[in-house]
Amino acid sequence: MTTANRHYVLAAGGTGGHLLPAFALATELERRGHHVALITDERGAEIPGKPDFLPAHVLPAGRFRKNPLHWFKGLSAVLEGRRMAMRLFESFQPSAVVGFGGYPSLPALLGATSADIPCVIHEQNAVLGRVNRLLSGRVQAIATAYPDIERLKPRHQEKVHLVGNPVRAGVLTLRDEPFPAFGEDGVLRVLVTGGSQGARILSEVVPDGLAMLPPALRQRLQVTQQCRPEDLDAVRARYRNHQIPAELATYFEDMAARLADAHLFIGRAGASTIAELTAVGRPAILIPLPIATDDHQAANTREMVKAGGARMIRQERFTGKELAKQIMALADDPQGLANAAHAAWNCGRPKAVQDLADLVESFGGADLMDVIRVGGNNERGASQGAPAGQGAAREASK
């Protein structure tokens, strides 16, 4: 698709969940010859991974908490951010503004709609976020990561384009690699993570749950687990007492390599985690964060669980006994684990960033494209499926 050079503004909240997809889109748009700018808050401007070519503009955003006494302050910040965004638009003249959710995206999108600049919002989760929900009636397109999105009004369904969540290039290169060999006598490699700092509930439950597996399987375990710094010694002692080999750290720089080697993932159900598991094809036991807004992590698991690529355990039911039960359901035989891996792989949308860029490029040029619109015979997006024969080849490789 050949287009003239254009300008685009991306607006995202100050967390990695909002910003990493924005960084991926910025990189793809820049590769296509466009100029891109970022609007975020102070936290977002410091998030690692921002491309060097991408200028970040920090705008006041405001937050609307439960206490009405704070609403006036939040509204004042939003209005000031909107004014600043409109001044930026006057000089930068974007063809479109793309919002990725989070309060810092609100002023930019309000400014864009006031200036009659086309807007796209991208929703990373299976529940439409608060800011995206507020703006869904005012934007031209809604890009989603899942075919079923909660909190989306039926009258806005015609705006929806299923694209998926962009995935890091280092992870995406693993998509065509076969699932690691796992025989009846082979090592079962388990990867456990709970976000950037690990999750305490995983540190407390996973070692004891793995110890409850039948001896023939327990003796073949090799665990890699991310923990909070204050939990490291206690978790290490638990694995040592259970005689289970485990490598523990607060952060793994080579997470893509760890994922490549893993036979089974245990962890939270954030949007980026699900996108990477399905891009690579790794079976998982997912424990949604119970305090996630609108319970969106539980909703994120729905597609993968329905396909047979994952099991979901609510945190209040997450015990060692239940974990061992679910591991056995997935890994009772090597072919069962391989089938679950393939089911996860089938949920992947590896062309998410290209499809999102195509959608964004449709503004300021040709009429809005329909090729990746949800519906018809392909709910997964036009360019998301494997080429002819690839699925069969993937199955055969297992």
XYZ file of C-alpha atoms in Angstrom:
398
model
C 0.000 0.000 0.000
C 1.721 3.182 -1.169
C 0.793 6.401 0.561
C 2.113 9.935 0.743
C 4.022 10.952 3.834
C 1.611 12.084 6.519
C 1.615 13.084 10.177
C -0.013 11.066 12.949
C -0.343 11.661 16.685
C -0.549 8.736 19.116
C -2.000 9.314 22.589
C -1.560 6.788 25.395
C -1.709 6.415 29.148
C 1.491 6.195 31.131
C 1.702 2.418 31.549
C 3.405 -0.220 29.443
C 0.064 -1.806 28.595
C -1.004 1.367 26.784
C 2.374 2.495 25.490
C 3.911 -0.685 24.067
C 1.227 -0.993 21.354
C 1.677 2.718 20.647
C 5.445 2.255 20.258
C 4.873 -0.658 17.890
C 2.486 1.377 15.735
C 4.851 4.364 15.742
C 7.678 2.153 14.492
C 5.524 0.714 11.704
C 4.227 4.129 10.608
C 7.743 5.568 10.636
C 8.919 2.609 8.550
C 6.243 3.506 6.025
C 7.591 7.038 5.773
C 5.217 8.937 8.050
C 5.968 11.391 10.850
C 4.688 10.412 14.289
C 4.405 12.192 17.642
C 3.357 10.882 21.052
C 1.144 12.481 23.699
C 1.331 10.969 27.183
C 1.925 11.941 30.813
C 5.132 12.254 32.816
C 5.228 8.532 33.609
C 4.763 7.617 29.970
C 7.574 9.867 28.809
C 9.973 7.807 30.954
C 8.759 4.308 29.981
C 11.643 2.237 28.515
C 11.341 1.214 24.899
C 10.242 4.495 23.332
C 11.693 4.724 19.811
C 14.389 7.398 19.447
C 12.586 9.051 16.530
C 9.346 9.518 18.517
C 8.996 12.918 20.263
C 6.926 12.768 23.463
C 4.668 15.659 24.451
C 3.608 15.628 28.105
C 0.111 17.008 28.697
C -1.907 17.342 31.908
C -4.576 14.657 31.955
C -6.386 14.664 35.284
C -8.079 11.722 36.951
C -11.663 11.315 38.002
C -11.712 9.463 41.290
C -14.733 8.398 43.316
C -14.599 11.501 45.504
C -16.537 14.293 43.696
C -14.338 16.881 45.423
C -11.523 15.881 43.040
C -13.624 16.170 39.882
C -13.148 19.911 39.360
C -9.372 19.542 39.527
C -9.502 16.638 37.086
C -11.749 18.515 34.657
C -9.481 21.578 34.778
C -6.468 19.429 33.899
C -8.330 17.770 31.007
C -9.381 21.136 29.577
C -5.841 22.502 29.845
C -4.503 19.353 28.154
C -7.107 19.737 25.401
C -5.975 23.321 24.739
C -2.333 22.244 24.591
C -3.181 19.356 22.253
C -5.041 21.657 19.867
C -2.022 23.975 19.714
C 0.146 20.970 18.848
C -2.303 19.919 16.143
C -2.166 23.405 14.573
C 1.565 23.064 13.984
C 1.819 19.289 13.399
C -1.383 18.968 11.309
C -2.011 15.244 11.835
C -4.074 13.215 9.400
C -5.422 11.278 12.388
C -5.027 10.886 16.142
C -4.831 7.372 17.573
C -5.754 6.776 21.217
C -4.594 3.739 23.193
C -6.594 4.313 26.351
C -5.679 5.685 29.741
C -6.513 9.139 31.062
C -3.596 10.884 29.269
C -5.220 10.017 25.925
C -8.430 11.867 26.808
C -7.306 15.508 26.259
C -5.682 14.664 22.920
C -8.758 12.895 21.576
C -11.116 15.611 22.826
C -8.923 18.186 21.094
C -8.877 16.156 17.896
C -12.649 15.722 17.770
C -13.090 19.447 18.394
C -10.716 20.182 15.506
C -12.474 17.677 13.198
C -9.381 15.486 13.000
C -10.215 11.795 12.380
C -9.692 9.595 15.432
C -9.035 5.889 15.962
C -9.005 4.194 19.346
C -7.266 0.894 20.029
C -8.542 -1.296 22.861
C -5.995 -3.816 24.144
C -8.358 -5.683 26.481
C -11.595 -7.622 26.066
C -13.460 -4.925 28.004
C -13.633 -1.420 26.558
C -11.693 0.851 28.915
C -13.198 3.920 30.541
C -11.646 6.546 28.273
C -12.261 4.503 25.124
C -15.840 3.924 26.301
C -16.340 7.662 26.774
C -15.036 8.469 23.298
C -16.370 5.533 21.277
C -19.285 7.588 19.953
C -17.012 10.387 18.716
C -14.286 8.455 16.898
C -14.239 7.144 13.339
C -12.883 3.647 14.093
C -12.444 1.278 17.036
C -9.585 -1.222 16.700
C -9.951 -4.239 18.981
C -7.766 -7.115 20.114
C -10.555 -9.660 20.610
C -13.657 -10.563 18.605
C -15.964 -10.044 21.599
C -15.630 -6.792 23.522
C -17.612 -6.037 26.667
C -18.944 -2.511 27.395
C -19.162 -1.738 23.671
C -22.526 -0.293 22.692
C -24.249 -2.158 19.833
C -24.659 1.041 17.820
C -20.866 1.409 17.680
C -20.283 -2.122 16.397
C -20.108 -0.940 12.786
C -16.950 1.013 13.654
C -15.110 -2.047 14.954
C -12.036 -3.473 13.234
C -10.458 -6.601 14.720
C -6.670 -6.225 14.513
C -5.210 -7.795 17.665
C -2.469 -6.541 19.958
C 0.956 -5.707 18.511
C 3.680 -8.065 19.744
C 7.399 -7.420 20.163
C 9.439 -8.363 17.101
C 11.649 -10.681 19.151
C 8.615 -12.688 20.224
C 6.936 -12.619 16.828
C 9.957 -14.301 15.202
C 9.158 -17.398 17.297
C 5.739 -17.908 15.714
C 6.947 -20.254 12.992
C 9.189 -22.258 15.329
C 7.841 -25.672 16.405
C 6.630 -26.278 19.932
C 9.584 -27.544 22.021
C 9.867 -31.317 21.973
C 8.178 -32.874 24.978
C 8.258 -36.638 25.321
C 7.161 -38.998 28.057
C 10.596 -38.861 29.653
C 11.575 -35.302 28.722
C 11.931 -32.207 30.888
C 8.774 -30.125 31.420
C 9.853 -26.459 31.415
C 7.455 -24.147 33.259
C 7.631 -20.339 33.015
C 5.990 -18.333 35.816
C 5.576 -14.552 35.734
C 3.263 -12.081 37.421
C 3.964 -8.745 35.807
C 6.949 -6.442 36.041
C 7.631 -7.304 39.693
C 6.117 -10.757 39.948
C 2.984 -11.597 41.954
C 3.085 -12.711 45.568
C 0.206 -15.157 45.147
C 2.240 -17.010 42.506
C 5.237 -17.196 44.824
C 3.055 -18.633 47.568
C 1.056 -21.163 45.540
C 3.086 -22.359 42.537
C 5.961 -24.168 44.334
C 3.548 -26.159 46.513
C 1.232 -26.860 43.586
C 4.071 -28.246 41.482
C 5.107 -30.404 44.430
C 1.641 -32.045 44.378
C 2.135 -33.417 40.870
C 2.666 -37.187 40.506
C 6.316 -38.102 41.151
C 6.916 -39.197 37.554
C 6.022 -35.693 36.332
C 7.377 -33.701 39.276
C 10.842 -35.193 38.813
C 10.957 -33.856 35.240
C 10.179 -30.217 36.113
C 12.426 -27.270 35.338
C 10.974 -23.961 36.589
C 11.799 -20.385 35.668
C 9.977 -17.915 37.909
C 9.872 -14.157 38.274
C 9.442 -13.045 41.904
C 9.290 -9.910 43.977
C 12.705 -9.110 45.519
C 11.381 -9.660 49.035
C 10.030 -13.109 48.086
C 13.120 -14.566 46.419
C 14.665 -16.312 49.425
C 11.399 -17.858 50.602
C 10.488 -19.136 47.121
C 13.980 -20.522 46.607
C 13.700 -22.398 49.916
C 10.327 -23.872 48.919
C 11.649 -25.234 45.649
C 14.739 -26.587 47.379
C 12.578 -28.374 49.971
C 10.489 -29.884 47.174
C 13.654 -30.850 45.234
C 12.396 -29.020 42.134
C 15.070 -27.274 40.023
C 14.167 -23.589 39.690
C 15.789 -20.437 38.354
C 14.442 -17.344 40.107
C 14.920 -13.641 39.399
C 13.091 -10.349 39.776
C 13.490 -9.635 36.061
C 14.544 -11.625 32.994
C 15.980 -9.559 30.144
C 15.748 -12.493 27.739
C 12.040 -13.166 28.279
C 11.516 -14.007 24.603
C 14.103 -16.797 24.873
C 12.471 -18.053 28.081
C 9.114 -18.147 26.334
C 10.640 -19.977 23.377
C 11.855 -22.797 25.642
C 8.734 -23.054 27.810
C 6.209 -25.883 27.560
C 3.740 -24.256 29.972
C 3.125 -20.705 31.213
C 1.608 -19.795 34.594
C 0.764 -16.164 35.308
C -1.505 -13.159 34.972
C -3.744 -12.406 31.985
C -2.743 -8.929 30.861
C -3.324 -8.025 27.228
C 0.369 -8.128 26.283
C 0.827 -11.501 27.978
C -2.093 -13.051 26.088
C -0.881 -11.561 22.804
C 2.589 -13.060 23.246
C 1.323 -16.475 24.347
C -0.952 -16.722 21.316
C 1.655 -15.333 18.927
C 4.119 -18.054 19.946
C 1.613 -20.779 20.802
C 2.180 -21.631 24.450
C -0.410 -23.323 26.656
C -1.129 -21.466 29.853
C -2.738 -21.488 33.257
C -3.959 -17.949 33.808
C -4.806 -16.291 37.124
C -6.494 -12.949 36.356
C -5.635 -10.004 38.585
C -8.763 -9.680 40.760
C -8.505 -5.890 41.124
C -8.167 -5.233 37.374
C -10.614 -2.548 36.224
C -13.937 -4.069 35.096
C -12.375 -7.517 35.647
C -10.817 -7.172 32.197
C -8.083 -9.784 32.759
C -10.699 -12.494 33.235
C -12.370 -11.351 30.008
C -8.989 -11.484 28.252
C -8.763 -15.229 28.915
C -12.100 -16.069 27.295
C -10.980 -16.682 23.709
C -7.876 -18.681 24.628
C -9.738 -20.830 27.161
C -12.605 -21.511 24.737
C -10.097 -22.637 22.094
C -8.462 -25.075 24.523
C -5.146 -23.234 24.754
C -5.445 -22.185 28.407
C -7.061 -22.856 31.755
C -8.275 -19.982 33.933
C -8.286 -20.089 37.746
C -9.825 -17.261 39.769
C -7.432 -16.042 42.451
C -9.817 -17.000 45.286
C -9.698 -20.597 43.990
C -5.983 -20.597 43.231
C -4.598 -23.264 45.552
C -1.783 -25.741 45.154
C -4.294 -28.565 44.743
C -6.251 -26.737 42.025
C -3.061 -25.761 40.190
C -1.824 -29.362 40.162
C -5.222 -30.497 38.868
C -5.156 -28.024 35.979
C -1.539 -28.827 35.079
C -2.454 -32.506 34.864
C -5.422 -31.656 32.634
C -3.048 -29.950 30.193
C 0.116 -32.038 30.533
C -1.151 -35.523 31.324
C 0.304 -36.672 28.004
C 2.714 -35.011 25.546
C 0.168 -34.830 22.720
C -2.356 -33.118 24.972
C 0.124 -30.369 25.758
C 1.031 -30.014 22.071
C -2.658 -29.773 21.148
C -3.147 -27.014 23.713
C -0.119 -25.195 22.293
C -1.606 -25.346 18.816
C -4.965 -24.106 20.092
C -3.203 -21.114 21.664
C -1.292 -20.491 18.416
C -4.541 -20.426 16.460
C -5.729 -17.509 18.597
C -2.712 -15.398 17.607
C -2.973 -12.316 15.402
C 0.618 -11.851 14.224
C -0.166 -9.041 11.771
C -1.765 -6.796 14.381
C 0.590 -3.866 13.921
C 0.403 -4.013 10.113
C -3.398 -4.152 10.163
C -3.588 -1.324 12.684
C -1.228 0.761 10.543
C -3.342 0.018 7.451
C -6.428 1.225 9.303
C -4.713 4.402 10.486
C -3.294 5.078 7.004
C -6.810 4.981 5.594
C -7.360 8.425 7.094
C -6.151 11.371 5.062
C -6.016 9.215 1.946
C -8.453 6.691 0.527
C -11.876 5.982 2.000
C -11.942 3.944 5.191
C -10.955 0.405 4.297
C -13.233 -2.558 4.963
C -10.762 -5.393 4.569
C -10.155 -5.853 8.284
C -13.674 -5.132 9.476
C -15.108 -7.702 11.884
C -17.773 -9.893 10.350
C -18.368 -12.054 7.328
C -16.636 -15.408 7.328
C -13.456 -14.280 9.074
C -13.832 -13.090 12.645
C -10.077 -12.986 13.157
C -9.270 -10.218 10.676
C -8.418 -10.466 7.003
C -4.664 -10.838 7.246
C -4.444 -12.705 10.547
C -4.851 -16.301 9.421
C -1.952 -18.554 8.475
C -1.196 -18.935 4.763
C -2.592 -22.057 3.129
C -0.955 -25.143 4.567
C 0.817 -23.338 7.408
C -1.612 -24.553 10.062
C -1.234 -28.147 8.878
C 2.524 -27.780 8.812
C 2.449 -26.375 12.328
C 0.333 -29.319 13.503
C 2.641 -31.796 11.814
C 5.673 -30.234 13.474
C 4.254 -31.165 16.824
